[in-house]
Amino acid sequence: ENAEVHIKRVQKILPEKGHIGIMSITDKQFGMIKIFQGKKPQIAVNVPQQLEMF
């Protein structure tokens, strides 16, 4: 499986300190991920006036 190639690559370059965690999921599982967020931030954008020339 393609994930195994990447896992082996990470194992070869493990840092001396710290931890690395890898969780493998299927495409179907990834497609079922639900993402929740609060209110969308209000972005104040100053739009400069544009001149139209024909």
mmCIF file with all atom_site columns, N, CA and C in Angstrom:
data_model
loop_
_atom_site.group_PDB
_atom_site.id
_atom_site.type_symbol
_atom_site.label_atom_id
_atom_site.label_alt_id
_atom_site.label_comp_id
_atom_site.label_asym_id
_atom_site.label_entity_id
_atom_site.label_seq_id
_atom_site.pdbx_PDB_ins_code
_atom_site.Cartn_x
_atom_site.Cartn_y
_atom_site.Cartn_z
_atom_site.occupancy
_atom_site.B_iso_or_equiv
_atom_site.pdbx_formal_charge
_atom_site.auth_seq_id
_atom_site.auth_comp_id
_atom_site.auth_asym_id
_atom_site.auth_atom_id
_atom_site.pdbx_PDB_model_num
ATOM 1   N N  . GLU A 1 1  ? 0.846   -1.188 0.000   1.00 0.00 ? 1  GLU A N  1
ATOM 2   C CA . GLU A 1 1  ? 0.000   0.000  0.000   1.00 0.00 ? 1  GLU A CA 1
ATOM 3   C C  . GLU A 1 1  ? 0.887   1.245  0.000   1.00 0.00 ? 1  GLU A C  1
ATOM 4   N N  . ASN A 1 2  ? 0.402   2.300  -0.587  1.00 0.00 ? 2  ASN A N  1
ATOM 5   C CA . ASN A 1 2  ? 1.169   3.539  -0.704  1.00 0.00 ? 2  ASN A CA 1
ATOM 6   C C  . ASN A 1 2  ? 1.539   4.123  0.663   1.00 0.00 ? 2  ASN A C  1
ATOM 7   N N  . ALA A 1 3  ? 0.671   3.985  1.642   1.00 0.00 ? 3  ALA A N  1
ATOM 8   C CA . ALA A 1 3  ? 0.954   4.534  2.971   1.00 0.00 ? 3  ALA A CA 1
ATOM 9   C C  . ALA A 1 3  ? 2.191   3.885  3.580   1.00 0.00 ? 3  ALA A C  1
ATOM 10  N N  . GLU A 1 4  ? 2.384   2.620  3.336   1.00 0.00 ? 4  GLU A N  1
ATOM 11  C CA . GLU A 1 4  ? 3.538   1.919  3.901   1.00 0.00 ? 4  GLU A CA 1
ATOM 12  C C  . GLU A 1 4  ? 4.855   2.513  3.412   1.00 0.00 ? 4  GLU A C  1
ATOM 13  N N  . VAL A 1 5  ? 4.889   2.941  2.172   1.00 0.00 ? 5  VAL A N  1
ATOM 14  C CA . VAL A 1 5  ? 6.097   3.569  1.629   1.00 0.00 ? 5  VAL A CA 1
ATOM 15  C C  . VAL A 1 5  ? 6.439   4.817  2.435   1.00 0.00 ? 5  VAL A C  1
ATOM 16  N N  . HIS A 1 6  ? 5.430   5.623  2.725   1.00 0.00 ? 6  HIS A N  1
ATOM 17  C CA . HIS A 1 6  ? 5.659   6.864  3.471   1.00 0.00 ? 6  HIS A CA 1
ATOM 18  C C  . HIS A 1 6  ? 6.003   6.579  4.929   1.00 0.00 ? 6  HIS A C  1
ATOM 19  N N  . ILE A 1 7  ? 5.378   5.567  5.496   1.00 0.00 ? 7  ILE A N  1
ATOM 20  C CA . ILE A 1 7  ? 5.677   5.200  6.883   1.00 0.00 ? 7  ILE A CA 1
ATOM 21  C C  . ILE A 1 7  ? 7.131   4.758  7.010   1.00 0.00 ? 7  ILE A C  1
ATOM 22  N N  . LYS A 1 8  ? 7.589   3.946  6.096   1.00 0.00 ? 8  LYS A N  1
ATOM 23  C CA . LYS A 1 8  ? 8.986   3.495  6.128   1.00 0.00 ? 8  LYS A CA 1
ATOM 24  C C  . LYS A 1 8  ? 9.951   4.664  5.946   1.00 0.00 ? 8  LYS A C  1
ATOM 25  N N  . ARG A 1 9  ? 9.575   5.620  5.109   1.00 0.00 ? 9  ARG A N  1
ATOM 26  C CA . ARG A 1 9  ? 10.414  6.802  4.897   1.00 0.00 ? 9  ARG A CA 1
ATOM 27  C C  . ARG A 1 9  ? 10.532  7.605  6.189   1.00 0.00 ? 9  ARG A C  1
ATOM 28  N N  . VAL A 1 10 ? 9.421   7.755  6.907   1.00 0.00 ? 10 VAL A N  1
ATOM 29  C CA . VAL A 1 10 ? 9.444   8.485  8.176   1.00 0.00 ? 10 VAL A CA 1
ATOM 30  C C  . VAL A 1 10 ? 10.287  7.730  9.201   1.00 0.00 ? 10 VAL A C  1
ATOM 31  N N  . GLN A 1 11 ? 10.168  6.410  9.236   1.00 0.00 ? 11 GLN A N  1
ATOM 32  C CA . GLN A 1 11 ? 10.946  5.612  10.190  1.00 0.00 ? 11 GLN A CA 1
ATOM 33  C C  . GLN A 1 11 ? 12.444  5.801  9.989   1.00 0.00 ? 11 GLN A C  1
ATOM 34  N N  . LYS A 1 12 ? 12.859  6.017  8.773   1.00 0.00 ? 12 LYS A N  1
ATOM 35  C CA . LYS A 1 12 ? 14.289  6.187  8.490   1.00 0.00 ? 12 LYS A CA 1
ATOM 36  C C  . LYS A 1 12 ? 14.836  7.522  8.987   1.00 0.00 ? 12 LYS A C  1
ATOM 37  N N  . ILE A 1 13 ? 13.970  8.516  9.154   1.00 0.00 ? 13 ILE A N  1
ATOM 38  C CA . ILE A 1 13 ? 14.441  9.850  9.544   1.00 0.00 ? 13 ILE A CA 1
ATOM 39  C C  . ILE A 1 13 ? 13.872  10.291 10.891  1.00 0.00 ? 13 ILE A C  1
ATOM 40  N N  . LEU A 1 14 ? 13.612  9.338  11.779  1.00 0.00 ? 14 LEU A N  1
ATOM 41  C CA . LEU A 1 14 ? 13.063  9.670  13.089  1.00 0.00 ? 14 LEU A CA 1
ATOM 42  C C  . LEU A 1 14 ? 14.004  10.595 13.851  1.00 0.00 ? 14 LEU A C  1
ATOM 43  N N  . PRO A 1 15 ? 13.451  11.608 14.523  1.00 0.00 ? 15 PRO A N  1
ATOM 44  C CA . PRO A 1 15 ? 14.298  12.478 15.343  1.00 0.00 ? 15 PRO A CA 1
ATOM 45  C C  . PRO A 1 15 ? 14.728  11.749 16.615  1.00 0.00 ? 15 PRO A C  1
ATOM 46  N N  . GLU A 1 16 ? 15.849  12.178 17.185  1.00 0.00 ? 16 GLU A N  1
ATOM 47  C CA . GLU A 1 16 ? 16.330  11.554 18.419  1.00 0.00 ? 16 GLU A CA 1
ATOM 48  C C  . GLU A 1 16 ? 15.379  11.821 19.572  1.00 0.00 ? 16 GLU A C  1
ATOM 49  N N  . LYS A 1 17 ? 14.786  13.004 19.585  1.00 0.00 ? 17 LYS A N  1
ATOM 50  C CA . LYS A 1 17 ? 13.841  13.365 20.643  1.00 0.00 ? 17 LYS A CA 1
ATOM 51  C C  . LYS A 1 17 ? 12.493  13.662 19.999  1.00 0.00 ? 17 LYS A C  1
ATOM 52  N N  . GLY A 1 18 ? 11.466  13.469 20.761  1.00 0.00 ? 18 GLY A N  1
ATOM 53  C CA . GLY A 1 18 ? 10.132  13.755 20.256  1.00 0.00 ? 18 GLY A CA 1
ATOM 54  C C  . GLY A 1 18 ? 9.423   12.492 19.801  1.00 0.00 ? 18 GLY A C  1
ATOM 55  N N  . HIS A 1 19 ? 8.227   12.674 19.322  1.00 0.00 ? 19 HIS A N  1
ATOM 56  C CA . HIS A 1 19 ? 7.397   11.551 18.915  1.00 0.00 ? 19 HIS A CA 1
ATOM 57  C C  . HIS A 1 19 ? 6.760   11.860 17.568  1.00 0.00 ? 19 HIS A C  1
ATOM 58  N N  . ILE A 1 20 ? 6.511   10.833 16.812  1.00 0.00 ? 20 ILE A N  1
ATOM 59  C CA . ILE A 1 20 ? 5.787   10.965 15.551  1.00 0.00 ? 20 ILE A CA 1
ATOM 60  C C  . ILE A 1 20 ? 4.659   9.947  15.585  1.00 0.00 ? 20 ILE A C  1
ATOM 61  N N  . GLY A 1 21 ? 3.462   10.399 15.294  1.00 0.00 ? 21 GLY A N  1
ATOM 62  C CA . GLY A 1 21 ? 2.313   9.502  15.227  1.00 0.00 ? 21 GLY A CA 1
ATOM 63  C C  . GLY A 1 21 ? 1.743   9.528  13.819  1.00 0.00 ? 21 GLY A C  1
ATOM 64  N N  . ILE A 1 22 ? 1.379   8.374  13.318  1.00 0.00 ? 22 ILE A N  1
ATOM 65  C CA . ILE A 1 22 ? 0.807   8.276  11.975  1.00 0.00 ? 22 ILE A CA 1
ATOM 66  C C  . ILE A 1 22 ? -0.500  7.498  12.083  1.00 0.00 ? 22 ILE A C  1
ATOM 67  N N  . MET A 1 23 ? -1.549  8.044  11.532  1.00 0.00 ? 23 MET A N  1
ATOM 68  C CA . MET A 1 23 ? -2.831  7.359  11.496  1.00 0.00 ? 23 MET A CA 1
ATOM 69  C C  . MET A 1 23 ? -3.230  7.204  10.034  1.00 0.00 ? 23 MET A C  1
ATOM 70  N N  . SER A 1 24 ? -3.432  5.992  9.611   1.00 0.00 ? 24 SER A N  1
ATOM 71  C CA . SER A 1 24 ? -3.823  5.739  8.225   1.00 0.00 ? 24 SER A CA 1
ATOM 72  C C  . SER A 1 24 ? -5.335  5.577  8.150   1.00 0.00 ? 24 SER A C  1
ATOM 73  N N  . ILE A 1 25 ? -5.941  6.243  7.185   1.00 0.00 ? 25 ILE A N  1
ATOM 74  C CA . ILE A 1 25 ? -7.377  6.112  6.956   1.00 0.00 ? 25 ILE A CA 1
ATOM 75  C C  . ILE A 1 25 ? -7.610  5.890  5.467   1.00 0.00 ? 25 ILE A C  1
ATOM 76  N N  . THR A 1 26 ? -8.753  5.351  5.145   1.00 0.00 ? 26 THR A N  1
ATOM 77  C CA . THR A 1 26 ? -9.080  5.093  3.745   1.00 0.00 ? 26 THR A CA 1
ATOM 78  C C  . THR A 1 26 ? -9.625  6.361  3.093   1.00 0.00 ? 26 THR A C  1
ATOM 79  N N  . ASP A 1 27 ? -9.706  6.352  1.773   1.00 0.00 ? 27 ASP A N  1
ATOM 80  C CA . ASP A 1 27 ? -10.295 7.486  1.057   1.00 0.00 ? 27 ASP A CA 1
ATOM 81  C C  . ASP A 1 27 ? -11.740 7.697  1.487   1.00 0.00 ? 27 ASP A C  1
ATOM 82  N N  . LYS A 1 28 ? -12.455 6.607  1.701   1.00 0.00 ? 28 LYS A N  1
ATOM 83  C CA . LYS A 1 28 ? -13.857 6.708  2.119   1.00 0.00 ? 28 LYS A CA 1
ATOM 84  C C  . LYS A 1 28 ? -13.956 7.357  3.497   1.00 0.00 ? 28 LYS A C  1
ATOM 85  N N  . GLN A 1 29 ? -13.081 6.945  4.422   1.00 0.00 ? 29 GLN A N  1
ATOM 86  C CA . GLN A 1 29 ? -13.083 7.538  5.756   1.00 0.00 ? 29 GLN A CA 1
ATOM 87  C C  . GLN A 1 29 ? -12.740 9.018  5.686   1.00 0.00 ? 29 GLN A C  1
ATOM 88  N N  . PHE A 1 30 ? -11.776 9.367  4.857   1.00 0.00 ? 30 PHE A N  1
ATOM 89  C CA . PHE A 1 30 ? -11.404 10.775 4.699   1.00 0.00 ? 30 PHE A CA 1
ATOM 90  C C  . PHE A 1 30 ? -12.587 11.569 4.158   1.00 0.00 ? 30 PHE A C  1
ATOM 91  N N  . GLY A 1 31 ? -13.322 10.982 3.238   1.00 0.00 ? 31 GLY A N  1
ATOM 92  C CA . GLY A 1 31 ? -14.481 11.652 2.659   1.00 0.00 ? 31 GLY A CA 1
ATOM 93  C C  . GLY A 1 31 ? -15.608 11.864 3.645   1.00 0.00 ? 31 GLY A C  1
ATOM 94  N N  . MET A 1 32 ? -15.622 11.110 4.736   1.00 0.00 ? 32 MET A N  1
ATOM 95  C CA . MET A 1 32 ? -16.686 11.242 5.731   1.00 0.00 ? 32 MET A CA 1
ATOM 96  C C  . MET A 1 32 ? -16.308 12.182 6.874   1.00 0.00 ? 32 MET A C  1
ATOM 97  N N  . ILE A 1 33 ? -15.153 12.825 6.794   1.00 0.00 ? 33 ILE A N  1
ATOM 98  C CA . ILE A 1 33 ? -14.727 13.749 7.848   1.00 0.00 ? 33 ILE A CA 1
ATOM 99  C C  . ILE A 1 33 ? -15.696 14.922 7.914   1.00 0.00 ? 33 ILE A C  1
ATOM 100 N N  . LYS A 1 34 ? -16.095 15.267 9.113   1.00 0.00 ? 34 LYS A N  1
ATOM 101 C CA . LYS A 1 34 ? -16.969 16.419 9.346   1.00 0.00 ? 34 LYS A CA 1
ATOM 102 C C  . LYS A 1 34 ? -16.117 17.513 9.978   1.00 0.00 ? 34 LYS A C  1
ATOM 103 N N  . ILE A 1 35 ? -16.208 18.712 9.439   1.00 0.00 ? 35 ILE A N  1
ATOM 104 C CA . ILE A 1 35 ? -15.435 19.841 9.945   1.00 0.00 ? 35 ILE A CA 1
ATOM 105 C C  . ILE A 1 35 ? -16.415 20.897 10.435  1.00 0.00 ? 35 ILE A C  1
ATOM 106 N N  . PHE A 1 36 ? -16.247 21.335 11.664  1.00 0.00 ? 36 PHE A N  1
ATOM 107 C CA . PHE A 1 36 ? -17.109 22.342 12.261  1.00 0.00 ? 36 PHE A CA 1
ATOM 108 C C  . PHE A 1 36 ? -16.259 23.552 12.628  1.00 0.00 ? 36 PHE A C  1
ATOM 109 N N  . GLN A 1 37 ? -16.834 24.726 12.447  1.00 0.00 ? 37 GLN A N  1
ATOM 110 C CA . GLN A 1 37 ? -16.137 25.943 12.859  1.00 0.00 ? 37 GLN A CA 1
ATOM 111 C C  . GLN A 1 37 ? -17.162 26.965 13.306  1.00 0.00 ? 37 GLN A C  1
ATOM 112 N N  . GLY A 1 38 ? -16.702 27.901 14.090  1.00 0.00 ? 38 GLY A N  1
ATOM 113 C CA . GLY A 1 38 ? -17.585 28.946 14.582  1.00 0.00 ? 38 GLY A CA 1
ATOM 114 C C  . GLY A 1 38 ? -17.928 29.929 13.481  1.00 0.00 ? 38 GLY A C  1
ATOM 115 N N  . LYS A 1 39 ? -18.291 31.125 13.894  1.00 0.00 ? 39 LYS A N  1
ATOM 116 C CA . LYS A 1 39 ? -18.653 32.160 12.925  1.00 0.00 ? 39 LYS A CA 1
ATOM 117 C C  . LYS A 1 39 ? -17.489 32.457 12.000  1.00 0.00 ? 39 LYS A C  1
ATOM 118 N N  . LYS A 1 40 ? -17.829 32.748 10.776  1.00 0.00 ? 40 LYS A N  1
ATOM 119 C CA . LYS A 1 40 ? -16.791 33.132 9.831   1.00 0.00 ? 40 LYS A CA 1
ATOM 120 C C  . LYS A 1 40 ? -16.274 34.513 10.216  1.00 0.00 ? 40 LYS A C  1
ATOM 121 N N  . PRO A 1 41 ? -14.963 34.700 10.208  1.00 0.00 ? 41 PRO A N  1
ATOM 122 C CA . PRO A 1 41 ? -14.422 36.017 10.546  1.00 0.00 ? 41 PRO A CA 1
ATOM 123 C C  . PRO A 1 41 ? -14.833 37.042 9.495   1.00 0.00 ? 41 PRO A C  1
ATOM 124 N N  . GLN A 1 42 ? -15.164 38.217 9.970   1.00 0.00 ? 42 GLN A N  1
ATOM 125 C CA . GLN A 1 42 ? -15.541 39.280 9.053   1.00 0.00 ? 42 GLN A CA 1
ATOM 126 C C  . GLN A 1 42 ? -14.286 40.030 8.662   1.00 0.00 ? 42 GLN A C  1
ATOM 127 N N  . ILE A 1 43 ? -14.001 40.017 7.396   1.00 0.00 ? 43 ILE A N  1
ATOM 128 C CA . ILE A 1 43 ? -12.799 40.655 6.891   1.00 0.00 ? 43 ILE A CA 1
ATOM 129 C C  . ILE A 1 43 ? -13.185 42.009 6.299   1.00 0.00 ? 43 ILE A C  1
ATOM 130 N N  . ALA A 1 44 ? -12.629 43.053 6.868   1.00 0.00 ? 44 ALA A N  1
ATOM 131 C CA . ALA A 1 44 ? -12.876 44.394 6.356   1.00 0.00 ? 44 ALA A CA 1
ATOM 132 C C  . ALA A 1 44 ? -11.853 44.678 5.264   1.00 0.00 ? 44 ALA A C  1
ATOM 133 N N  . VAL A 1 45 ? -12.346 44.806 4.064   1.00 0.00 ? 45 VAL A N  1
ATOM 134 C CA . VAL A 1 45 ? -11.459 45.041 2.935   1.00 0.00 ? 45 VAL A CA 1
ATOM 135 C C  . VAL A 1 45 ? -11.768 46.415 2.357   1.00 0.00 ? 45 VAL A C  1
ATOM 136 N N  . ASN A 1 46 ? -10.747 47.237 2.276   1.00 0.00 ? 46 ASN A N  1
ATOM 137 C CA . ASN A 1 46 ? -10.913 48.539 1.640   1.00 0.00 ? 46 ASN A CA 1
ATOM 138 C C  . ASN A 1 46 ? -10.691 48.358 0.148   1.00 0.00 ? 46 ASN A C  1
ATOM 139 N N  . VAL A 1 47 ? -11.783 48.398 -0.592  1.00 0.00 ? 47 VAL A N  1
ATOM 140 C CA . VAL A 1 47 ? -11.688 48.208 -2.032  1.00 0.00 ? 47 VAL A CA 1
ATOM 141 C C  . VAL A 1 47 ? -11.515 49.581 -2.675  1.00 0.00 ? 47 VAL A C  1
ATOM 142 N N  . PRO A 1 48 ? -10.386 49.797 -3.323  1.00 0.00 ? 48 PRO A N  1
ATOM 143 C CA . PRO A 1 48 ? -10.185 51.099 -3.962  1.00 0.00 ? 48 PRO A CA 1
ATOM 144 C C  . PRO A 1 48 ? -11.129 51.262 -5.153  1.00 0.00 ? 48 PRO A C  1
ATOM 145 N N  . GLN A 1 49 ? -11.487 52.508 -5.411  1.00 0.00 ? 49 GLN A N  1
ATOM 146 C CA . GLN A 1 49 ? -12.337 52.773 -6.572  1.00 0.00 ? 49 GLN A CA 1
ATOM 147 C C  . GLN A 1 49 ? -11.551 52.472 -7.832  1.00 0.00 ? 49 GLN A C  1
ATOM 148 N N  . GLN A 1 50 ? -12.253 51.934 -8.795  1.00 0.00 ? 50 GLN A N  1
ATOM 149 C CA . GLN A 1 50 ? -11.603 51.622 -10.054 1.00 0.00 ? 50 GLN A CA 1
ATOM 150 C C  . GLN A 1 50 ? -12.263 52.425 -11.162 1.00 0.00 ? 50 GLN A C  1
ATOM 151 N N  . LEU A 1 51 ? -11.442 52.951 -12.022 1.00 0.00 ? 51 LEU A N  1
ATOM 152 C CA . LEU A 1 51 ? -11.954 53.685 -13.169 1.00 0.00 ? 51 LEU A CA 1
ATOM 153 C C  . LEU A 1 51 ? -12.153 52.715 -14.313 1.00 0.00 ? 51 LEU A C  1
ATOM 154 N N  . GLU A 1 52 ? -13.260 52.888 -15.022 1.00 0.00 ? 52 GLU A N  1
ATOM 155 C CA . GLU A 1 52 ? -13.507 52.051 -16.185 1.00 0.00 ? 52 GLU A CA 1
ATOM 156 C C  . GLU A 1 52 ? -13.289 52.885 -17.427 1.00 0.00 ? 52 GLU A C  1
ATOM 157 N N  . MET A 1 53 ? -12.510 52.382 -18.316 1.00 0.00 ? 53 MET A N  1
ATOM 158 C CA . MET A 1 53 ? -12.252 53.087 -19.568 1.00 0.00 ? 53 MET A CA 1
ATOM 159 C C  . MET A 1 53 ? -12.696 52.192 -20.712 1.00 0.00 ? 53 MET A C  1
ATOM 160 N N  . PHE A 1 54 ? -13.454 52.785 -21.611 1.00 0.00 ? 54 PHE A N  1
ATOM 161 C CA . PHE A 1 54 ? -13.929 52.025 -22.765 1.00 0.00 ? 54 PHE A CA 1
ATOM 162 C C  . PHE A 1 54 ? -13.274 52.517 -24.020 1.00 0.00 ? 54 PHE A C  1
#
